[in-house]
Amino acid sequence: MASSSREQDRLTLGVEEEFLLLDPETGESLPVAEQVLDALSGTARTQSRQEFRHSMLEMVTPVCTDLTQLREHLITLRRAAAEAASAAGARLVAVGATPVCEAHLTVPDEQRYHAMSRRFGPVAHDPAVCGCHVHVGVPDRELAVQVCNHLRPWLPVVQALTANSPLYDGRDTGHNSWRSMQLERWPSIGPTPHFESVADYDATVQELITAGIMLDAAMVYWYARPSTRYPTVEVRVGDVCPSVEDTVLVAALVRALVVTMIDRVRDGVPPVRIRDCLVAAAHWRAAHDGIDGVLVDLLGGGARPAWELVDELLDTVTPALARYDDLDLVLRQVDRLRREGTGATRQRRVMAGTDGDVQAVLQHLIAQTVAG
């Protein structure tokens, strides 16, 4: 496909962010999501959703065409939700996993949630976890499946960049993304398998539904998938990001990856076939180390310093970032991450400076959530 034609493919994007509602004094999860939802109005209410825990809230941006627009929506939605949470006696917190504890582990009174609870038992009653899901407009499902094949080697790097859940039960887990560890208990979550076609994808999903692994197609929780709700490729590998600036960076990188992989599909470049066990290992290492250690190099083999693979990701998507006028912003934000670290790194820095004070970490997260 000619470059001039590609210039016309301005892919839209949108973001779903999940948040915890925490007690400002103890840091424990509070079951006040319904009160918070009822307090929202206007666009904030229409762009919000009840989640799988009474202590969770999801905010969904409208479809956006550029990062400035996306950033404005993220700020507006976070601040509206934070105000409603405060009125309910809670604080809105962008963190990937329940940092202290959650006493109310029942699911909201919805038929589907009750069905999931019956089918999956205690797994469905783990403490809440919160993700960031980036949608990029790809209405052709056949193309979307092929793009997901091409994304497989790069998603562990995206996962490492979003790591924002080192704490569990008030202590450091030693993992940068404890959320990723909790989610491994679900049978339909994990690296996206390779599929030959959309027919192969749909047939496999149907087999998994028949086998009882999923209730329905909406329970395809692979790290990248053709969305069941929107005409998009949905990348759902990351923890919710602590700040709007972090979310914008991840969204820009994901869109640039999708744009790059569409080009490769249209040029007839086949995806690199990688054993599923190696992809799973790369994701485990990303969840454990974040960008502070090493990552598995799924294209070159072996393990390498995480920042080397981040730089290779940037090199790979630079033409797409330039095409969308996103390159300068992304380079600035990546430089910031080099200095400050991910959400997990920042939380640990606060703990180290306050003799392990989890409350200080929570106050830091509360401030980060509505900054911007």
Tab-separated table of C-alpha atoms in Angstrom:
chain	number	residue	atom	x	y	z
A	1	MET	CA	0.000	0.000	0.000
A	2	ALA	CA	1.413	3.370	-0.985
A	3	SER	CA	2.611	5.744	1.711
A	4	SER	CA	0.245	8.477	0.525
A	5	SER	CA	-2.715	6.121	1.017
A	6	ARG	CA	-1.489	5.240	4.467
A	7	GLU	CA	-1.518	8.907	5.415
A	8	GLN	CA	-5.314	8.776	5.069
A	9	ASP	CA	-5.639	5.983	7.646
A	10	ARG	CA	-6.071	8.146	10.726
A	11	LEU	CA	-6.873	5.556	13.340
A	12	THR	CA	-9.037	6.690	16.238
A	13	LEU	CA	-8.336	5.727	19.831
A	14	GLY	CA	-10.056	5.552	23.182
A	15	VAL	CA	-9.203	4.403	26.677
A	16	GLU	CA	-11.001	2.535	29.433
A	17	GLU	CA	-9.549	3.126	32.910
A	18	GLU	CA	-10.503	1.198	36.044
A	19	PHE	CA	-10.097	2.786	39.479
A	20	LEU	CA	-10.317	1.745	43.121
A	21	LEU	CA	-12.399	3.543	45.718
A	22	LEU	CA	-10.351	3.572	48.915
A	23	ASP	CA	-10.840	4.697	52.494
A	24	PRO	CA	-8.742	7.881	52.901
A	25	GLU	CA	-7.720	6.880	56.434
A	26	THR	CA	-7.011	3.143	56.198
A	27	GLY	CA	-6.483	2.585	52.469
A	28	GLU	CA	-8.997	-0.272	52.527
A	29	SER	CA	-11.350	-0.714	49.574
A	30	LEU	CA	-14.788	0.805	50.127
A	31	PRO	CA	-17.970	-0.661	48.550
A	32	VAL	CA	-19.382	2.705	47.428
A	33	ALA	CA	-19.310	2.393	43.633
A	34	GLU	CA	-23.087	2.699	43.301
A	35	GLN	CA	-23.092	5.916	45.349
A	36	VAL	CA	-20.290	7.327	43.206
A	37	LEU	CA	-22.071	6.401	39.979
A	38	ASP	CA	-25.308	7.991	41.222
A	39	ALA	CA	-23.431	11.217	42.020
A	40	LEU	CA	-22.025	11.551	38.504
A	41	SER	CA	-23.883	13.579	35.909
A	42	GLY	CA	-23.702	14.554	32.263
A	43	THR	CA	-20.878	13.118	30.187
A	44	ALA	CA	-19.117	11.708	33.233
A	45	ARG	CA	-22.159	9.554	34.007
A	46	THR	CA	-22.642	8.329	30.447
A	47	GLN	CA	-18.932	7.503	30.213
A	48	SER	CA	-18.817	5.525	33.489
A	49	ARG	CA	-19.567	1.874	34.219
A	50	GLN	CA	-20.087	-0.430	37.177
A	51	GLU	CA	-17.260	-2.947	37.435
A	52	PHE	CA	-16.762	-6.395	38.956
A	53	ARG	CA	-16.338	-5.091	42.514
A	54	HIS	CA	-18.366	-2.718	44.654
A	55	SER	CA	-15.123	-0.801	45.178
A	56	MET	CA	-14.356	-0.281	41.482
A	57	LEU	CA	-15.294	2.265	38.878
A	58	GLU	CA	-14.557	2.327	35.155
A	59	MET	CA	-14.365	5.536	33.144
A	60	VAL	CA	-14.412	5.365	29.340
A	61	THR	CA	-13.272	8.177	27.082
A	62	PRO	CA	-15.215	9.052	23.942
A	63	VAL	CA	-13.619	8.157	20.611
A	64	CYS	CA	-10.652	10.481	20.060
A	65	THR	CA	-8.573	11.432	17.045
A	66	ASP	CA	-5.527	12.945	18.748
A	67	LEU	CA	-3.650	12.856	22.044
A	68	THR	CA	-4.633	16.376	23.111
A	69	GLN	CA	-8.286	15.442	22.884
A	70	LEU	CA	-7.659	12.177	24.722
A	71	ARG	CA	-5.765	13.942	27.511
A	72	GLU	CA	-8.593	16.448	28.045
A	73	HIS	CA	-11.176	13.670	28.334
A	74	LEU	CA	-9.022	11.692	30.758
A	75	ILE	CA	-8.527	14.699	33.025
A	76	THR	CA	-12.211	15.610	32.967
A	77	LEU	CA	-13.393	12.076	33.724
A	78	ARG	CA	-10.852	11.457	36.495
A	79	ARG	CA	-11.646	14.724	38.241
A	80	ALA	CA	-15.410	14.204	38.032
A	81	ALA	CA	-15.077	10.683	39.432
A	82	ALA	CA	-12.693	11.881	42.169
A	83	GLU	CA	-15.182	14.548	43.264
A	84	ALA	CA	-18.025	12.021	43.375
A	85	ALA	CA	-15.837	9.564	45.291
A	86	SER	CA	-14.924	12.206	47.858
A	87	ALA	CA	-18.605	12.987	48.412
A	88	ALA	CA	-19.119	9.277	49.166
A	89	GLY	CA	-16.300	9.299	51.738
A	90	ALA	CA	-13.768	7.582	49.475
A	91	ARG	CA	-10.850	8.535	47.288
A	92	LEU	CA	-10.447	7.651	43.609
A	93	VAL	CA	-7.106	5.875	43.215
A	94	ALA	CA	-5.384	4.783	40.004
A	95	VAL	CA	-3.537	1.661	41.163
A	96	GLY	CA	-3.387	-1.759	39.560
A	97	ALA	CA	-4.214	-3.987	42.549
A	98	THR	CA	-5.825	-3.669	45.962
A	99	PRO	CA	-2.956	-2.262	48.048
A	100	VAL	CA	-4.251	-2.935	51.567
A	101	CYS	CA	-7.362	-5.130	51.819
A	102	GLU	CA	-10.915	-5.545	50.621
A	103	ALA	CA	-13.527	-6.778	53.085
A	104	HIS	CA	-16.468	-6.833	50.661
A	105	LEU	CA	-15.620	-9.426	48.002
A	106	THR	CA	-19.132	-9.987	46.685
A	107	VAL	CA	-20.003	-9.058	43.113
A	108	PRO	CA	-22.533	-6.395	42.119
A	109	ASP	CA	-26.088	-7.608	41.656
A	110	GLU	CA	-25.959	-8.299	37.937
A	111	GLN	CA	-26.909	-11.610	36.325
A	112	ARG	CA	-23.643	-11.982	34.430
A	113	TYR	CA	-21.494	-11.264	37.471
A	114	HIS	CA	-23.418	-13.842	39.495
A	115	ALA	CA	-22.927	-16.393	36.695
A	116	MET	CA	-19.172	-15.721	36.725
A	117	SER	CA	-19.126	-16.111	40.506
A	118	ARG	CA	-20.858	-19.500	40.298
A	119	ARG	CA	-18.641	-20.761	37.480
A	120	PHE	CA	-15.229	-19.634	38.756
A	121	GLY	CA	-15.721	-19.734	42.525
A	122	PRO	CA	-13.027	-18.146	44.721
A	123	VAL	CA	-11.131	-16.860	41.675
A	124	ALA	CA	-14.032	-14.485	41.078
A	125	HIS	CA	-13.682	-13.136	44.616
A	126	ASP	CA	-10.050	-12.085	44.645
A	127	PRO	CA	-9.412	-8.487	45.741
A	128	ALA	CA	-10.035	-5.959	42.981
A	129	VAL	CA	-7.553	-5.250	40.196
A	130	CYS	CA	-7.618	-2.316	37.782
A	131	GLY	CA	-6.407	-2.132	34.193
A	132	CYS	CA	-5.966	0.321	31.360
A	133	HIS	CA	-7.480	-0.813	28.056
A	134	VAL	CA	-6.503	1.045	24.888
A	135	HIS	CA	-8.770	0.806	21.840
A	136	VAL	CA	-7.506	1.618	18.346
A	137	GLY	CA	-10.001	1.840	15.510
A	138	VAL	CA	-9.660	-1.204	13.211
A	139	PRO	CA	-13.146	-2.035	11.898
A	140	ASP	CA	-11.961	-4.926	9.670
A	141	ARG	CA	-11.977	-7.964	12.009
A	142	GLU	CA	-9.764	-10.021	9.698
A	143	LEU	CA	-7.169	-7.265	9.790
A	144	ALA	CA	-7.625	-6.919	13.554
A	145	VAL	CA	-6.806	-10.606	14.113
A	146	GLN	CA	-3.663	-10.327	11.994
A	147	VAL	CA	-2.597	-7.184	13.837
A	148	CYS	CA	-2.934	-9.039	17.154
A	149	ASN	CA	-0.600	-11.744	15.786
A	150	HIS	CA	2.018	-9.089	15.037
A	151	LEU	CA	1.627	-7.417	18.445
A	152	ARG	CA	2.605	-10.515	20.450
A	153	PRO	CA	6.373	-9.826	20.761
A	154	TRP	CA	5.843	-6.231	21.903
A	155	LEU	CA	3.086	-6.476	24.497
A	156	PRO	CA	5.402	-7.545	27.360
A	157	VAL	CA	7.268	-4.256	26.852
A	158	VAL	CA	3.994	-2.316	27.046
A	159	GLN	CA	3.114	-4.295	30.172
A	160	ALA	CA	6.435	-3.389	31.795
A	161	LEU	CA	5.922	0.312	31.049
A	162	THR	CA	2.515	0.306	32.800
A	163	ALA	CA	3.508	-1.616	35.955
A	164	ASN	CA	1.676	0.072	38.832
A	165	SER	CA	0.808	-2.518	41.487
A	166	PRO	CA	3.714	-3.561	43.705
A	167	LEU	CA	1.656	-3.686	46.925
A	168	TYR	CA	-0.704	-6.325	48.277
A	169	ASP	CA	-1.971	-6.714	51.845
A	170	GLY	CA	-0.031	-3.569	52.740
A	171	ARG	CA	3.336	-5.034	51.743
A	172	ASP	CA	5.664	-5.021	48.756
A	173	THR	CA	5.132	-8.199	46.727
A	174	GLY	CA	8.487	-8.016	44.934
A	175	HIS	CA	6.533	-7.763	41.665
A	176	ASN	CA	6.034	-4.535	39.762
A	177	SER	CA	2.578	-5.660	38.603
A	178	TRP	CA	0.848	-7.818	41.194
A	179	ARG	CA	-2.345	-7.323	39.186
A	180	SER	CA	-0.833	-9.497	36.445
A	181	MET	CA	-0.148	-12.259	38.976
A	182	GLN	CA	-3.710	-12.210	40.296
A	183	LEU	CA	-5.207	-12.338	36.818
A	184	GLU	CA	-3.275	-15.495	35.897
A	185	ARG	CA	-5.825	-17.460	37.957
A	186	TRP	CA	-8.496	-16.774	35.318
A	187	PRO	CA	-8.560	-19.354	32.495
A	188	SER	CA	-9.330	-16.874	29.709
A	189	ILE	CA	-6.675	-14.257	30.530
A	190	GLY	CA	-3.172	-14.195	29.125
A	191	PRO	CA	-1.138	-13.757	25.958
A	192	THR	CA	-3.123	-13.688	22.738
A	193	PRO	CA	-2.702	-16.970	20.821
A	194	HIS	CA	-1.687	-16.900	17.161
A	195	PHE	CA	-4.656	-17.279	14.790
A	196	GLU	CA	-4.585	-18.005	11.078
A	197	SER	CA	-7.731	-16.010	10.340
A	198	VAL	CA	-10.810	-14.449	11.890
A	199	ALA	CA	-12.622	-17.730	11.220
A	200	ASP	CA	-9.935	-19.540	13.219
A	201	TYR	CA	-10.306	-16.959	15.999
A	202	ASP	CA	-14.110	-17.263	16.141
A	203	ALA	CA	-14.032	-21.071	16.037
A	204	THR	CA	-11.505	-21.199	18.880
A	205	VAL	CA	-13.537	-18.814	21.025
A	206	GLN	CA	-16.635	-20.925	20.436
A	207	GLU	CA	-14.753	-24.073	21.472
A	208	LEU	CA	-13.672	-22.383	24.694
A	209	ILE	CA	-17.247	-21.307	25.411
A	210	THR	CA	-18.475	-24.853	24.766
A	211	ALA	CA	-15.787	-26.186	27.118
A	212	GLY	CA	-16.951	-23.828	29.867
A	213	ILE	CA	-13.724	-21.812	29.951
A	214	MET	CA	-15.668	-18.676	29.028
A	215	LEU	CA	-19.311	-17.796	29.553
A	216	ASP	CA	-19.408	-15.888	26.273
A	217	ALA	CA	-17.210	-14.063	23.766
A	218	ALA	CA	-16.995	-11.026	26.063
A	219	MET	CA	-14.853	-13.168	28.377
A	220	VAL	CA	-12.006	-13.204	25.868
A	221	TYR	CA	-9.577	-11.396	28.138
A	222	TRP	CA	-6.435	-11.960	26.078
A	223	TYR	CA	-3.902	-9.147	26.153
A	224	ALA	CA	-4.937	-8.036	22.654
A	225	ARG	CA	-8.171	-8.864	20.885
A	226	PRO	CA	-10.703	-7.608	18.381
A	227	SER	CA	-13.071	-5.865	20.781
A	228	THR	CA	-16.504	-7.419	21.246
A	229	ARG	CA	-18.011	-3.993	21.931
A	230	TYR	CA	-16.299	-1.631	19.483
A	231	PRO	CA	-14.760	-1.854	15.963
A	232	THR	CA	-11.275	-1.780	17.441
A	233	VAL	CA	-8.171	-3.678	18.398
A	234	GLU	CA	-8.196	-3.614	22.186
A	235	VAL	CA	-4.902	-3.879	24.077
A	236	ARG	CA	-5.640	-4.730	27.702
A	237	VAL	CA	-2.269	-5.821	29.072
A	238	GLY	CA	-1.488	-2.865	31.329
A	239	ASP	CA	-2.182	-1.797	34.893
A	240	VAL	CA	-4.186	1.382	35.192
A	241	CYS	CA	-1.655	4.190	34.974
A	242	PRO	CA	-1.085	6.472	37.982
A	243	SER	CA	-1.319	9.739	36.024
A	244	VAL	CA	-2.995	11.045	32.897
A	245	GLU	CA	0.420	11.676	31.337
A	246	ASP	CA	1.297	7.989	31.761
A	247	THR	CA	-1.983	6.938	30.159
A	248	VAL	CA	-1.503	9.260	27.187
A	249	LEU	CA	1.981	7.848	26.618
A	250	VAL	CA	0.733	4.251	26.649
A	251	ALA	CA	-2.163	5.092	24.335
A	252	ALA	CA	0.214	6.778	21.879
A	253	LEU	CA	2.571	3.793	21.863
A	254	VAL	CA	-0.267	1.307	21.415
A	255	ARG	CA	-1.778	3.238	18.511
A	256	ALA	CA	1.654	3.526	16.892
A	257	LEU	CA	2.167	-0.224	17.303
A	258	VAL	CA	-1.192	-0.956	15.689
A	259	VAL	CA	-0.449	1.456	12.811
A	260	THR	CA	2.956	-0.184	12.298
A	261	MET	CA	1.525	-3.688	12.308
A	262	ILE	CA	-1.238	-2.747	9.870
A	263	ASP	CA	1.480	-1.587	7.488
A	264	ARG	CA	3.252	-4.922	7.876
A	265	VAL	CA	0.090	-6.930	7.277
A	266	ARG	CA	-0.671	-4.931	4.137
A	267	ASP	CA	2.904	-5.369	2.940
A	268	GLY	CA	2.562	-9.127	3.299
A	269	VAL	CA	5.077	-9.420	6.147
A	270	PRO	CA	4.227	-12.533	8.184
A	271	PRO	CA	4.171	-12.354	11.987
A	272	VAL	CA	7.045	-13.964	13.857
A	273	ARG	CA	5.871	-17.301	15.240
A	274	ILE	CA	6.858	-17.621	18.895
A	275	ARG	CA	6.101	-20.487	21.248
A	276	ASP	CA	3.276	-19.673	23.640
A	277	CYS	CA	5.368	-20.736	26.642
A	278	LEU	CA	8.018	-18.148	25.742
A	279	VAL	CA	5.427	-15.400	25.334
A	280	ALA	CA	3.952	-16.333	28.727
A	281	ALA	CA	7.444	-16.248	30.252
A	282	ALA	CA	8.061	-12.796	28.770
A	283	HIS	CA	4.865	-11.503	30.351
A	284	TRP	CA	5.776	-12.980	33.728
A	285	ARG	CA	9.161	-11.273	33.592
A	286	ALA	CA	7.544	-7.973	32.596
A	287	ALA	CA	5.160	-8.189	35.552
A	288	HIS	CA	7.989	-9.038	37.913
A	289	ASP	CA	10.719	-6.613	36.777
A	290	GLY	CA	8.822	-3.808	35.071
A	291	ILE	CA	11.395	-1.564	33.399
A	292	ASP	CA	13.764	-1.700	36.359
A	293	GLY	CA	15.314	-5.054	35.470
A	294	VAL	CA	15.461	-7.302	32.416
A	295	LEU	CA	12.867	-8.416	29.877
A	296	VAL	CA	12.704	-11.410	27.579
A	297	ASP	CA	13.659	-10.547	24.000
A	298	LEU	CA	11.046	-12.500	22.046
A	299	LEU	CA	12.495	-11.500	18.672
A	300	GLY	CA	16.224	-11.833	19.333
A	301	GLY	CA	16.223	-14.377	22.126
A	302	GLY	CA	17.546	-14.279	25.663
A	303	ALA	CA	17.040	-11.648	28.352
A	304	ARG	CA	18.176	-8.045	28.029
A	305	PRO	CA	17.998	-4.832	30.060
A	306	ALA	CA	14.434	-3.593	29.898
A	307	TRP	CA	15.354	-0.156	28.588
A	308	GLU	CA	17.095	-1.681	25.568
A	309	LEU	CA	13.788	-3.255	24.538
A	310	VAL	CA	11.906	-0.034	25.248
A	311	ASP	CA	14.320	1.728	22.902
A	312	GLU	CA	13.750	-0.951	20.252
A	313	LEU	CA	10.007	-0.478	20.623
A	314	LEU	CA	10.480	3.253	20.079
A	315	ASP	CA	12.632	2.647	17.000
A	316	THR	CA	9.956	0.314	15.613
A	317	VAL	CA	7.092	2.779	15.997
A	318	THR	CA	8.913	6.066	15.311
A	319	PRO	CA	7.609	6.343	11.702
A	320	ALA	CA	4.034	5.846	12.917
A	321	LEU	CA	4.484	8.337	15.753
A	322	ALA	CA	5.868	10.880	13.298
A	323	ARG	CA	2.969	10.231	10.921
A	324	TYR	CA	0.538	11.164	13.705
A	325	ASP	CA	2.622	14.098	15.008
A	326	ASP	CA	3.007	12.244	18.322
A	327	LEU	CA	6.771	11.706	18.272
A	328	ASP	CA	7.904	14.760	20.268
A	329	LEU	CA	5.343	14.151	23.010
A	330	VAL	CA	6.241	10.472	23.293
A	331	LEU	CA	9.972	11.143	23.447
A	332	ARG	CA	9.444	13.698	26.219
A	333	GLN	CA	7.278	11.328	28.215
A	334	VAL	CA	9.675	8.416	27.769
A	335	ASP	CA	12.514	10.629	29.030
A	336	ARG	CA	10.345	11.423	32.049
A	337	LEU	CA	9.861	7.694	32.697
A	338	ARG	CA	13.620	7.183	32.514
A	339	ARG	CA	14.001	9.748	35.303
A	340	GLU	CA	10.965	8.950	37.445
A	341	GLY	CA	10.233	5.306	36.728
A	342	THR	CA	6.866	3.611	36.377
A	343	GLY	CA	4.047	3.830	38.885
A	344	ALA	CA	5.505	0.847	40.742
A	345	THR	CA	8.937	2.479	40.961
A	346	ARG	CA	7.432	5.718	42.241
A	347	GLN	CA	5.439	3.903	44.921
A	348	ARG	CA	8.570	2.152	46.142
A	349	ARG	CA	10.449	5.436	46.202
A	350	VAL	CA	7.778	6.924	48.476
A	351	MET	CA	7.927	3.857	50.734
A	352	ALA	CA	11.706	4.055	50.943
A	353	GLY	CA	11.532	7.731	51.891
A	354	THR	CA	8.872	7.242	54.579
A	355	ASP	CA	10.149	4.094	56.334
A	356	GLY	CA	7.573	1.898	54.562
A	357	ASP	CA	4.533	4.114	55.208
A	358	VAL	CA	1.742	2.700	53.010
A	359	GLN	CA	-0.438	5.716	53.857
A	360	ALA	CA	2.173	7.978	52.284
A	361	VAL	CA	2.052	5.837	49.151
A	362	LEU	CA	-1.736	6.125	49.018
A	363	GLN	CA	-1.620	9.911	49.389
A	364	HIS	CA	0.923	9.997	46.553
A	365	LEU	CA	-1.386	7.885	44.362
A	366	ILE	CA	-4.423	10.017	45.167
A	367	ALA	CA	-2.551	13.122	44.065
A	368	GLN	CA	-1.229	11.462	40.901
A	369	THR	CA	-4.705	10.273	39.927
A	370	VAL	CA	-6.100	13.782	39.475
A	371	ALA	CA	-2.917	15.617	38.492
A	372	GLY	CA	-2.748	17.333	35.116
